Amino acid sequence: MIALLGSVLVASVVGSLHCVGMCGPLLGLVTAPAGRVRLPVAGAIRGAVAHGLGRGLGYALLGMLAGSLGMAIDLGGARVGLQRTAVIMAGGSMILIGVVGLLHAAGVRSRWRPRFPLATAMVSWVVRRSAATTPRLRGLGLGMATVLIPCGWLHVFVITAAGTGSPGAGAAVMVAFWLGTMPAMLVFGASIQRLGGRVRAQLPWAMSTIAIAVGVYTLTMRTVVDPEPGRASTGEADVPLSERGAPCH
Amino acid sequence: MSLSSPVGCTHCGLPVAQARREDGVDAWFCCHGCRTAHALIVEHGLESFYRQAGADERRAAATGDGPRPSYDDLDRARFVEAHTTVTAPGEREATLGIEGMHCAACIWLLEKLPRVVPGVVEARVDWRRASLRVRWQTEHTSLAAIAEAVSGLGYRPHPEAASGRERHGQTDHRQLVSLGIAFAAAGNNMLIALSLYLGMFLMMAEPVVQLLRGASCVVGMVSLLGPGRVFFVGAWAAWRSRTPHMDLPVALGLAVGGVAGLVNTVTGQGEVYFDTLSALVFLLLLGRFIQARQQRRAAALVEVLYSVTPRTARRVVDGEVLEVPALTLEPGDWVQVRAGEVVPADGTVLRGRSAVDHKVLTGESRPCTVEPGASLAAGAINLRAALTVRVDATGEDTRMGRILADVEPSAGPAAQVVRLADRIGGWFVVTVVIAAVVTLVGWLVLDPTVAVDHAVALLIVACPCALALATPLAISVAIGRAARAQILIKGGDVLQRLATPGVLWLDKTGTLTQGCMSVLQWDGDATALAWVTALQRHSSHPVARALVEYGATRGHHGRPTVTDVDQSMRGGIEGRVDGHRVLVGNAPFVEGRVTGPLPPVVLRAAMQMVARVVSPVFVAVDGQVVAVAGVGDPLRPEAASVVGQLQERGWEVGILSGDHPDVVAHVGRALGLSAARCHGGLLPRDKVAYVRQRDGGPSTVMVGDGVNDGAALAAATVGIAVREGAESGLDAAPVYLGSPGLAGLVELVDGSRSTLRTIRRNFAVSLAYNAVSIGLAAFGLIGPLTAAVLMPLSSLSVVGMSLALRWRHASP
């Protein structure tokens, strides 16, 4: 489990510049609600800290949900005689996302352009409702609502969390992901543009490669240590399943 | 925009994959998340974020992530004609703006350009303006080749267009980005190290340990080759210019640690070091960033400018008056200057009439009247009524700013003590590298597991930077402090020369004396003074002005009827006042025009005056001498005390004057000077000859006014101009005393001694720090991280001590 969390953390750090670019500007909705006059510095800091914590809390809940889903998939798979269904699906999905990302970066065009009006409407509702509250509440609410934004990079880790097949482990994966985004968020805030063009140009390639690497790692590292049927695929081979609280069949 | 050209995400600015671009739309997004976030931002009225972000992006682009520039344009005939000057046959000079200078070591390096580019005769760095003045032989090299070489040393040269502040801003920006990446790398590597450490207790599986070690290696390499690259570039440039430079030991330390860590990661055994190395890079960059900012603050011209111009100004915006920092003013702004305030920038009067004192600039003490359309210079004092002024030039571009640009350490020749620091610094780096090799070899024999740690610690902890900073910083601070006391100094060598006593020659008229005639004594009939005052109003002679002023101070403002004035004769004036015939003049003038003998009281007073070298001016009414006025140029009240204080400090004080030798001898006696040091009746060339004798020690200082004593001021070891404004004063001599009187002289001498003391103390502290810390590191008593914390602390302690330098105000 530590190895998984470590690799999630490293992957998250490398890709965290994307998070800064995407979520950083949303901090403006906390510090300057509805385009009004900016908050004083202390209020803005309180709001930003609450936003960070809200994101962490939101990710943890999302991870827990994904882990539960993974557990359900594992249970369902076991009923039809399939082993480690969640982890295989997770690893496969991540590799797929990575490959699609690489193809996009290489210039292969696609006609599929999904829209997520519901997600936008839900986050917008949170922003409107929280505009009149304190910066702390607003930050917390908006931070939690960012999990609703359809971000492919976030989804890579949500799938990883689902692959753990455990609500606790799923939450831990997402907390590790959140921790990995923090250094870049703290350093760059809302200004990814401060980063040099050469670094930014490499980001789509780096993120896709990481998604594939995490997928491969999920499929291999976490399944090699699976000495006997009935043990979950978290790599902790020497701990009996019953003592881990993980799903069994 | 063509779809094949690179575009950035409308929201986050990251590149958008071609596949994601849509034809016929104005906005592109790199992912669905950014599309959603953009919709939210727009919906809630925060589009201004994108304007700001665009500015950031343009700034980032301007600070150079583009291709390496070509400098060929610098050799184009038009550029050469407009931006370079011929200094000698076959030699040209130009100034290049330099980006990327971050510490004192960069100055060393860039000034070694003649070693790197054959044909470069001299290279001098101006730290404050972030520029490089370079002189080269046109036959052997060109400006483009020089710029190319500077670029090869790791700096960004360009024609000097941007101001020093902008260039420093760009360097700061770059350093902040590096610092951010170094911080993220250090933080994450610490987390990995923590995992590995905890794994030792939790029996972490071997593949996991290797994975984490690999991750640590990757993050560490990002840190070393990203932000840490600056040390390797510096070291390589140092190697190329054969200038031992502080980046050399640091780069060696990082390289040794990096290679050892890489080998251990691949072999899967031993320490990986990357957590330490990442933290090192971050701490070293942080220390360097803080140090550079502190250093720049200390050396900033604005500090000197603030000594004569205000820090804040009243800007008029839409009829409203806002108090703003003077630095933020721009040409075209309107400012209000109230009575009694100092004008913050050069400008033109738009509204109001007042009287303005430009003394600090021109030396002219009489206020001049200004009205709409009149020009004002920064530093002038508005005396009577509020004025509204349109700003024409600010800061360094003002008349005062241009004069004060000379007031900085780099403008004059480098002080000997600075050159000594340069020499010691070079040897120091070589010594440190040898000590590190000995440490590495020694520990490899004793305990190979810690050998790399100890060698790295030694290379990191050694800080030639403190040595390099010790002198220039103290000199910068001293010059800034002196400027606040209205003593403007060009060049740090002046301070060093004034710290050791020698011979100090003073001009008499206007330096030791007040420089204008005044009535020192009046004997005889007091009622005649009213008539004398009225008569002398018709003359512009200095003696007449002195008598009018004397009469006015005694209440004789009335206007008796004056007729038949005759001032055509030499030696006096004659006229009819209220019906009486009044004569005022010297003895020969009055003698032939009076009938009776001199009254005894007048005769006695006149004789006393002659003995005191004061000129007697006789007053006769209706053919009888009734009074005598003693007219002379009085000594400044503080002159005797200042001369005494200078003598106490070991200076041989003397007078060089064009006045009659008897007058000079008398003044010398009054001041307690030896007759052998008081020389009168001198022509300017005689003064130069005396100044050149250098018989009293290493320094011969001449104090005089820039106009009459210009040659002697230039011939002296240190010339000190007094009286006239900063404009001509600093033109004639490297030091200008702007405060009235001579008290500034004692202040200057004391300040110079105190500066040299600070320099020596800085030297002692940095040498002691290096000796102790290198010893501790060699014996394995401090680790690399402690070394990284200690290193900036040593530089900062030198900065702190230099900033603590006091420029005491001497009592007059």
Coordinates of C-alpha atoms in Angstrom, one line a residue, chain B residues 20-201:
Chain B
R20 CA -8.6 18.9 -29.2
R21 CA -8.8 22.1 -31.3
E22 CA -12.1 22.9 -32.9
D23 CA -12.4 24.8 -36.1
G24 CA -14.4 28.1 -36.1
V25 CA -14.2 28.8 -32.4
D26 CA -12.2 31.4 -30.5
A27 CA -11.4 29.4 -27.4
W28 CA -9.5 26.1 -27.1
F29 CA -9.2 23.9 -24.0
C30 CA -6.7 21.3 -23.1
C31 CA -9.2 19.2 -21.3
H32 CA -12.9 19.2 -20.2
G33 CA -11.9 20.3 -16.7
C34 CA -10.5 23.5 -18.1
R35 CA -13.6 24.1 -20.3
T36 CA -15.8 23.7 -17.2
A37 CA -13.6 26.0 -15.1
H38 CA -13.5 28.6 -17.9
A39 CA -17.3 28.5 -18.0
L40 CA -17.5 29.1 -14.3
I41 CA -15.0 31.9 -14.3
V42 CA -16.9 33.7 -17.1
E43 CA -20.3 33.1 -15.6
H44 CA -19.2 34.7 -12.3
G45 CA -17.6 37.8 -13.9
L46 CA -13.9 37.1 -13.3
E47 CA -12.7 37.4 -16.9
S48 CA -10.2 39.9 -15.7
F49 CA -8.1 37.0 -14.5
Y50 CA -7.3 36.1 -18.1
R51 CA -6.1 39.6 -18.8
Q52 CA -3.7 39.4 -15.9
A53 CA -2.7 35.8 -16.8
G54 CA -2.0 37.1 -20.4
A55 CA 0.3 39.7 -19.0
D56 CA 2.1 37.0 -17.0
E57 CA 2.5 34.9 -20.0
R58 CA 3.8 37.8 -22.1
R59 CA 6.3 38.5 -19.3
A60 CA 7.3 34.9 -19.2
A61 CA 7.8 34.9 -22.9
A62 CA 9.8 38.1 -22.6
T63 CA 12.1 36.7 -20.0
G64 CA 13.2 34.2 -22.5
D65 CA 12.1 30.7 -22.9
G66 CA 12.4 31.3 -26.6
P67 CA 15.3 30.3 -28.8
R68 CA 18.8 31.5 -28.1
P69 CA 19.0 35.1 -29.4
S70 CA 21.4 36.2 -32.2
Y71 CA 23.5 39.2 -31.4
D72 CA 24.5 40.0 -35.0
D73 CA 22.4 43.2 -34.9
L74 CA 24.8 44.7 -32.4
D75 CA 27.4 44.9 -35.2
R76 CA 25.2 46.8 -37.6
A77 CA 26.7 50.1 -38.6
R78 CA 23.7 52.1 -37.4
F79 CA 23.8 50.5 -34.0
V80 CA 27.5 50.8 -33.6
E81 CA 27.3 54.5 -34.6
A82 CA 24.4 55.2 -32.2
H83 CA 25.3 53.1 -29.1
T84 CA 29.1 52.8 -29.0
T85 CA 31.8 55.5 -28.5
V86 CA 35.4 55.6 -29.7
T87 CA 37.6 55.8 -26.6
A88 CA 41.0 55.6 -28.4
P89 CA 42.2 54.8 -32.0
G90 CA 40.9 51.3 -32.7
E91 CA 39.0 51.1 -29.4
R92 CA 35.3 51.4 -28.7
E93 CA 33.1 51.3 -25.6
A94 CA 29.5 50.3 -25.1
T95 CA 27.2 49.4 -22.3
L96 CA 25.1 46.2 -22.3
G97 CA 22.2 45.5 -20.0
I98 CA 22.8 42.1 -18.3
E99 CA 20.1 39.8 -17.0
G100 CA 20.9 37.0 -14.7
M101 CA 23.4 38.5 -12.3
H102 CA 22.6 37.2 -8.9
C103 CA 25.5 37.7 -6.5
A104 CA 28.9 39.4 -6.1
A105 CA 30.6 36.4 -7.7
C106 CA 28.9 37.3 -11.0
I107 CA 30.6 40.7 -10.9
W108 CA 34.0 38.9 -10.6
L109 CA 33.1 36.6 -13.4
L110 CA 31.9 39.2 -15.9
E111 CA 34.8 41.5 -15.1
K112 CA 37.1 38.7 -16.2
L113 CA 35.8 39.0 -19.8
P114 CA 39.2 40.2 -21.2
R115 CA 40.4 36.7 -20.4
V116 CA 37.6 35.0 -22.2
V117 CA 37.4 37.2 -25.3
P118 CA 40.7 38.3 -26.9
G119 CA 40.4 41.9 -27.8
V120 CA 38.3 43.0 -24.8
V121 CA 40.4 45.6 -23.0
E122 CA 38.2 46.2 -19.9
A123 CA 34.8 45.1 -18.5
R124 CA 33.2 46.9 -15.6
V125 CA 29.9 45.8 -14.0
D126 CA 27.4 48.2 -12.7
W127 CA 25.4 46.2 -10.3
R128 CA 22.8 48.7 -9.6
R129 CA 21.9 49.3 -13.2
A130 CA 22.5 45.6 -14.0
S131 CA 24.8 46.6 -16.9
L132 CA 28.2 45.9 -18.2
R133 CA 30.5 48.6 -19.6
V134 CA 32.9 47.0 -22.0
R135 CA 35.8 48.4 -24.0
W136 CA 37.3 46.5 -26.9
Q137 CA 39.8 46.7 -29.7
T138 CA 37.7 46.8 -33.0
E139 CA 40.5 45.0 -34.9
H140 CA 40.3 41.9 -32.7
T141 CA 36.6 41.5 -31.7
S142 CA 33.2 43.0 -32.0
L143 CA 30.3 43.8 -29.7
A144 CA 28.3 40.9 -31.1
A145 CA 31.1 38.5 -30.3
I146 CA 31.3 39.9 -26.8
A147 CA 27.6 39.6 -26.3
E148 CA 27.8 36.0 -27.5
A149 CA 30.6 35.3 -25.0
V150 CA 28.5 36.9 -22.1
S151 CA 25.6 34.7 -23.2
G152 CA 28.0 31.7 -23.1
L153 CA 28.8 32.6 -19.5
G154 CA 25.2 32.1 -18.6
Y155 CA 23.9 35.7 -18.7
R156 CA 21.5 37.5 -21.0
P157 CA 23.0 40.6 -22.6
H158 CA 21.0 43.1 -24.5
P159 CA 21.3 46.7 -25.6
E160 CA 20.8 48.9 -22.6
A161 CA 17.1 49.9 -23.1
A162 CA 15.3 48.6 -20.0
S163 CA 16.1 50.2 -16.7
G164 CA 18.1 48.4 -14.1
R165 CA 15.0 47.9 -12.0
E166 CA 13.2 46.1 -14.9
R167 CA 16.2 43.8 -15.5
H168 CA 16.5 43.0 -11.8
G169 CA 12.8 42.4 -11.9
Q170 CA 13.2 39.8 -14.7
T171 CA 16.1 38.2 -12.8
D172 CA 14.0 38.1 -9.6
H173 CA 11.1 36.5 -11.5
R174 CA 13.4 33.8 -12.9
Q175 CA 14.9 33.1 -9.5
L176 CA 11.5 32.9 -7.9
V177 CA 10.4 30.3 -10.5
S178 CA 13.6 28.3 -9.8
L179 CA 13.0 28.6 -6.1
G180 CA 9.5 27.3 -6.5
I181 CA 10.6 24.2 -8.4
A182 CA 13.4 23.6 -6.0
F183 CA 11.0 23.8 -3.1
A184 CA 8.5 21.4 -4.7
A185 CA 11.4 19.0 -5.4
A186 CA 12.8 19.3 -1.9
G187 CA 9.4 18.8 -0.3
N188 CA 8.6 15.7 -2.3
N189 CA 12.0 14.2 -1.8
M190 CA 11.6 14.7 1.9
L191 CA 8.3 12.8 1.8
I192 CA 10.0 10.0 -0.1
A193 CA 12.9 10.0 2.4
L194 CA 10.3 9.8 5.2
S195 CA 8.6 6.8 3.5
L196 CA 11.9 5.1 3.1
Y197 CA 12.8 5.8 6.7
L198 CA 9.5 4.5 8.1
G199 CA 9.8 1.6 5.7
M200 CA 12.9 0.5 7.6
F201 CA 10.8 -0.1 10.7

